[in-house]
């Protein structure tokens, strides 16, 4: 077994619980209605706003640019304001490969979210699909998988990549809980 496969397996296995928590939170958003879609977009904006500072190329692998303008346009279509953190989380020292793993992987789930959004009969919701269309493009995941075998890093750096991916998932979880707490709809959630 090669180190590259070990890194991919480590990322998948050691972030599985973090990934499942975020998926569970995101599954609570009804993307076919303006409230649920607005909450989802708010979470995405808050997370990408923080990640914009650390979403950097790694050894030639260039992640997609944070789609903040698309998210803001979708929020505006729904009549929602730009969300802001009361206290912005810090991601200083995070390894870019761990962030790219989470962001690129989110495009796999983005395909499913895009399908859910397309099932809406609400014209306002249908007019707010820029970000979900962006998220349904799997090219960055394919690029990540092609790139990963070329990664030649030691154990300590692999640990840093895994911990950084976990921190990225934690950011999404924090943003979800923040939005759920801050919205009237979220006040009714468990």
mmCIF file of C-alpha atoms in Angstrom:
data_model
loop_
_atom_site.group_PDB
_atom_site.id
_atom_site.type_symbol
_atom_site.label_atom_id
_atom_site.label_comp_id
_atom_site.label_asym_id
_atom_site.label_seq_id
_atom_site.Cartn_x
_atom_site.Cartn_y
_atom_site.Cartn_z
ATOM 1 C CA UNK A 1 0.000 0.000 0.000
ATOM 2 C CA UNK A 2 1.366 3.446 -0.871
ATOM 3 C CA UNK A 3 1.485 6.518 1.345
ATOM 4 C CA UNK A 4 -0.885 8.349 -1.033
ATOM 5 C CA UNK A 5 -3.612 5.751 -0.580
ATOM 6 C CA UNK A 6 -2.951 5.773 3.151
ATOM 7 C CA UNK A 7 -3.447 9.553 3.211
ATOM 8 C CA UNK A 8 -6.741 9.277 1.323
ATOM 9 C CA UNK A 9 -7.908 6.464 3.582
ATOM 10 C CA UNK A 10 -6.852 8.397 6.682
ATOM 11 C CA UNK A 11 -8.735 11.462 5.528
ATOM 12 C CA UNK A 12 -11.872 9.440 4.848
ATOM 13 C CA UNK A 13 -11.710 7.323 8.004
ATOM 14 C CA UNK A 14 -10.523 9.907 10.504
ATOM 15 C CA UNK A 15 -12.969 12.583 9.386
ATOM 16 C CA UNK A 16 -15.964 10.253 8.969
ATOM 17 C CA UNK A 17 -17.628 11.282 12.248
ATOM 18 C CA UNK A 18 -17.055 14.982 11.515
ATOM 19 C CA UNK A 19 -18.447 14.551 8.017
ATOM 20 C CA UNK A 20 -21.496 12.669 9.326
ATOM 21 C CA UNK A 21 -22.264 15.445 11.852
ATOM 22 C CA UNK A 22 -22.159 18.112 9.135
ATOM 23 C CA UNK A 23 -24.246 15.982 6.762
ATOM 24 C CA UNK A 24 -26.795 15.473 9.531
ATOM 25 C CA UNK A 25 -27.047 19.202 10.128
ATOM 26 C CA UNK A 26 -27.254 20.044 6.421
ATOM 27 C CA UNK A 27 -29.977 17.433 5.896
ATOM 28 C CA UNK A 28 -32.246 19.539 8.131
ATOM 29 C CA UNK A 29 -32.395 22.307 5.515
ATOM 30 C CA UNK A 30 -35.345 22.074 3.134
ATOM 31 C CA UNK A 31 -33.711 23.294 -0.069
ATOM 32 C CA UNK A 32 -37.084 23.419 -1.829
ATOM 33 C CA UNK A 33 -38.323 26.274 0.355
ATOM 34 C CA UNK A 34 -37.006 29.806 0.785
ATOM 35 C CA UNK A 35 -36.378 29.468 4.541
ATOM 36 C CA UNK A 36 -34.360 26.252 4.362
ATOM 37 C CA UNK A 37 -32.477 27.362 1.261
ATOM 38 C CA UNK A 38 -31.745 30.721 2.877
ATOM 39 C CA UNK A 39 -30.357 29.015 5.968
ATOM 40 C CA UNK A 40 -28.216 26.689 3.851
ATOM 41 C CA UNK A 41 -26.880 29.636 1.859
ATOM 42 C CA UNK A 42 -26.175 31.584 5.051
ATOM 43 C CA UNK A 43 -24.179 28.686 6.477
ATOM 44 C CA UNK A 44 -22.273 28.346 3.219
ATOM 45 C CA UNK A 45 -21.519 32.062 3.118
ATOM 46 C CA UNK A 46 -20.228 32.132 6.684
ATOM 47 C CA UNK A 47 -18.006 29.098 6.099
ATOM 48 C CA UNK A 48 -16.619 30.263 2.755
ATOM 49 C CA UNK A 49 -16.054 33.739 4.155
ATOM 50 C CA UNK A 50 -13.705 32.236 6.762
ATOM 51 C CA UNK A 51 -12.182 29.734 4.345
ATOM 52 C CA UNK A 52 -11.341 32.423 1.814
ATOM 53 C CA UNK A 53 -8.300 33.325 3.895
ATOM 54 C CA UNK A 54 -6.952 29.763 3.993
ATOM 55 C CA UNK A 55 -8.243 28.221 0.762
ATOM 56 C CA UNK A 56 -4.905 28.404 -1.008
ATOM 57 C CA UNK A 57 -3.228 26.358 -3.738
ATOM 58 C CA UNK A 58 -1.087 23.485 -2.570
ATOM 59 C CA UNK A 59 1.897 22.390 -4.654
ATOM 60 C CA UNK A 60 0.115 23.163 -7.930
ATOM 61 C CA UNK A 61 -3.378 22.036 -6.857
ATOM 62 C CA UNK A 62 -5.613 25.078 -7.164
ATOM 63 C CA UNK A 63 -8.926 24.935 -5.296
ATOM 64 C CA UNK A 64 -12.026 26.656 -6.656
ATOM 65 C CA UNK A 65 -12.331 30.289 -5.605
ATOM 66 C CA UNK A 66 -14.796 30.914 -2.777
ATOM 67 C CA UNK A 67 -18.167 31.565 -4.485
ATOM 68 C CA UNK A 68 -19.164 34.398 -2.153
ATOM 69 C CA UNK A 69 -20.713 36.548 -4.897
ATOM 70 C CA UNK A 70 -22.900 33.650 -6.096
ATOM 71 C CA UNK A 71 -24.068 32.971 -2.544
ATOM 72 C CA UNK A 72 -24.813 36.653 -1.926
ATOM 73 C CA UNK A 73 -26.757 36.883 -5.201
ATOM 74 C CA UNK A 74 -28.825 33.836 -4.190
ATOM 75 C CA UNK A 75 -29.454 35.270 -0.728
ATOM 76 C CA UNK A 76 -30.529 38.551 -2.324
ATOM 77 C CA UNK A 77 -32.936 36.670 -4.617
ATOM 78 C CA UNK A 78 -34.548 35.271 -1.486
ATOM 79 C CA UNK A 79 -34.654 38.677 0.221
ATOM 80 C CA UNK A 80 -32.096 37.595 2.814
ATOM 81 C CA UNK A 81 -29.311 39.844 4.129
ATOM 82 C CA UNK A 82 -25.635 39.012 4.067
ATOM 83 C CA UNK A 83 -24.912 36.932 7.174
ATOM 84 C CA UNK A 84 -22.172 37.961 9.569
ATOM 85 C CA UNK A 85 -20.442 36.221 12.450
ATOM 86 C CA UNK A 86 -20.721 37.794 15.872
ATOM 87 C CA UNK A 87 -17.319 36.248 16.588
ATOM 88 C CA UNK A 88 -15.489 35.013 13.508
ATOM 89 C CA UNK A 89 -13.720 31.650 13.997
ATOM 90 C CA UNK A 90 -9.985 31.567 13.328
ATOM 91 C CA UNK A 91 -8.421 28.978 11.063
ATOM 92 C CA UNK A 92 -4.831 30.162 11.306
ATOM 93 C CA UNK A 93 -2.221 27.503 10.730
ATOM 94 C CA UNK A 94 -4.542 25.200 8.829
ATOM 95 C CA UNK A 95 -3.013 22.988 6.117
ATOM 96 C CA UNK A 96 -4.368 23.860 2.645
ATOM 97 C CA UNK A 97 -4.579 20.214 1.561
ATOM 98 C CA UNK A 98 -6.979 19.425 4.422
ATOM 99 C CA UNK A 99 -9.195 22.357 3.405
ATOM 100 C CA UNK A 100 -9.081 21.385 -0.264
ATOM 101 C CA UNK A 101 -10.112 17.817 0.686
ATOM 102 C CA UNK A 102 -13.261 19.097 2.401
ATOM 103 C CA UNK A 103 -14.116 21.722 -0.218
ATOM 104 C CA UNK A 104 -13.510 19.391 -3.170
ATOM 105 C CA UNK A 105 -15.450 16.625 -1.437
ATOM 106 C CA UNK A 106 -18.356 18.974 -0.808
ATOM 107 C CA UNK A 107 -18.907 19.020 -4.544
ATOM 108 C CA UNK A 108 -19.879 15.334 -4.389
ATOM 109 C CA UNK A 109 -22.602 16.083 -1.860
ATOM 110 C CA UNK A 110 -23.376 19.236 -3.809
ATOM 111 C CA UNK A 111 -24.696 17.118 -6.644
ATOM 112 C CA UNK A 112 -27.328 15.618 -4.333
ATOM 113 C CA UNK A 113 -28.165 19.028 -2.846
ATOM 114 C CA UNK A 114 -28.548 20.439 -6.360
ATOM 115 C CA UNK A 115 -31.032 17.677 -7.208
ATOM 116 C CA UNK A 116 -33.044 18.430 -4.054
ATOM 117 C CA UNK A 117 -33.091 22.145 -4.883
ATOM 118 C CA UNK A 118 -34.237 21.465 -8.475
ATOM 119 C CA UNK A 119 -37.326 19.679 -7.107
ATOM 120 C CA UNK A 120 -38.715 22.989 -5.818
ATOM 121 C CA UNK A 121 -41.882 24.486 -7.283
ATOM 122 C CA UNK A 122 -41.145 27.861 -5.670
ATOM 123 C CA UNK A 123 -40.050 30.449 -8.246
ATOM 124 C CA UNK A 124 -38.006 32.379 -5.669
ATOM 125 C CA UNK A 125 -36.108 29.216 -4.823
ATOM 126 C CA UNK A 126 -35.573 28.367 -8.486
ATOM 127 C CA UNK A 127 -34.118 31.845 -8.999
ATOM 128 C CA UNK A 128 -31.549 31.268 -6.259
ATOM 129 C CA UNK A 129 -29.467 28.454 -7.716
ATOM 130 C CA UNK A 130 -26.127 29.991 -8.607
ATOM 131 C CA UNK A 131 -24.281 28.501 -5.660
ATOM 132 C CA UNK A 132 -25.894 25.057 -5.897
ATOM 133 C CA UNK A 133 -25.061 24.955 -9.597
ATOM 134 C CA UNK A 134 -21.446 25.803 -8.726
ATOM 135 C CA UNK A 135 -21.474 23.157 -5.986
ATOM 136 C CA UNK A 136 -22.720 20.439 -8.357
ATOM 137 C CA UNK A 137 -19.555 20.633 -10.489
ATOM 138 C CA UNK A 138 -17.386 17.654 -9.464
ATOM 139 C CA UNK A 139 -14.296 18.676 -11.457
ATOM 140 C CA UNK A 140 -12.373 19.830 -8.373
ATOM 141 C CA UNK A 141 -12.912 16.440 -6.690
ATOM 142 C CA UNK A 142 -11.616 14.631 -9.769
ATOM 143 C CA UNK A 143 -8.620 16.958 -9.840
ATOM 144 C CA UNK A 144 -7.965 16.313 -6.127
ATOM 145 C CA UNK A 145 -8.028 12.544 -6.711
ATOM 146 C CA UNK A 146 -5.622 12.864 -9.661
ATOM 147 C CA UNK A 147 -3.327 15.067 -7.582
ATOM 148 C CA UNK A 148 -3.267 13.027 -4.368
ATOM 149 C CA UNK A 149 -0.905 10.271 -5.601
ATOM 150 C CA UNK A 150 1.769 12.908 -6.223
ATOM 151 C CA UNK A 151 1.713 14.073 -2.582
ATOM 152 C CA UNK A 152 4.910 13.054 -0.817
ATOM 153 C CA UNK A 153 4.726 14.225 2.791
ATOM 154 C CA UNK A 154 5.848 12.798 6.092
ATOM 155 C CA UNK A 155 3.751 11.507 8.960
ATOM 156 C CA UNK A 156 3.652 14.800 10.881
ATOM 157 C CA UNK A 157 2.404 16.695 7.851
ATOM 158 C CA UNK A 158 -0.169 13.969 7.115
ATOM 159 C CA UNK A 159 -1.406 14.404 10.686
ATOM 160 C CA UNK A 160 -1.654 18.155 10.070
ATOM 161 C CA UNK A 161 -3.662 17.569 6.865
ATOM 162 C CA UNK A 162 -6.131 15.318 8.704
ATOM 163 C CA UNK A 163 -6.494 17.722 11.634
ATOM 164 C CA UNK A 164 -7.009 20.602 9.203
ATOM 165 C CA UNK A 165 -9.771 18.703 7.409
ATOM 166 C CA UNK A 166 -11.420 18.081 10.777
ATOM 167 C CA UNK A 167 -11.137 21.803 11.576
ATOM 168 C CA UNK A 168 -12.800 22.620 8.270
ATOM 169 C CA UNK A 169 -15.703 20.279 9.036
ATOM 170 C CA UNK A 170 -15.906 21.870 12.485
ATOM 171 C CA UNK A 171 -16.194 25.297 10.865
ATOM 172 C CA UNK A 172 -19.200 24.109 8.856
ATOM 173 C CA UNK A 173 -20.749 22.598 11.976
ATOM 174 C CA UNK A 174 -20.210 25.846 13.883
ATOM 175 C CA UNK A 175 -21.731 27.873 11.039
ATOM 176 C CA UNK A 176 -24.756 25.538 10.933
ATOM 177 C CA UNK A 177 -25.391 25.806 14.629
ATOM 178 C CA UNK A 178 -24.898 29.575 14.506
ATOM 179 C CA UNK A 179 -27.416 30.048 11.689
ATOM 180 C CA UNK A 180 -29.930 27.681 13.277
ATOM 181 C CA UNK A 181 -29.674 29.602 16.529
ATOM 182 C CA UNK A 182 -29.912 33.014 14.849
ATOM 183 C CA UNK A 183 -32.972 32.362 12.693
ATOM 184 C CA UNK A 184 -36.573 32.125 13.833
ATOM 185 C CA UNK A 185 -36.833 28.823 11.999
ATOM 186 C CA UNK A 186 -33.750 27.582 13.816
ATOM 187 C CA UNK A 187 -35.307 28.376 17.181
ATOM 188 C CA UNK A 188 -37.741 25.513 16.554
ATOM 189 C CA UNK A 189 -34.967 22.991 15.887
ATOM 190 C CA UNK A 190 -33.800 20.502 18.487
#
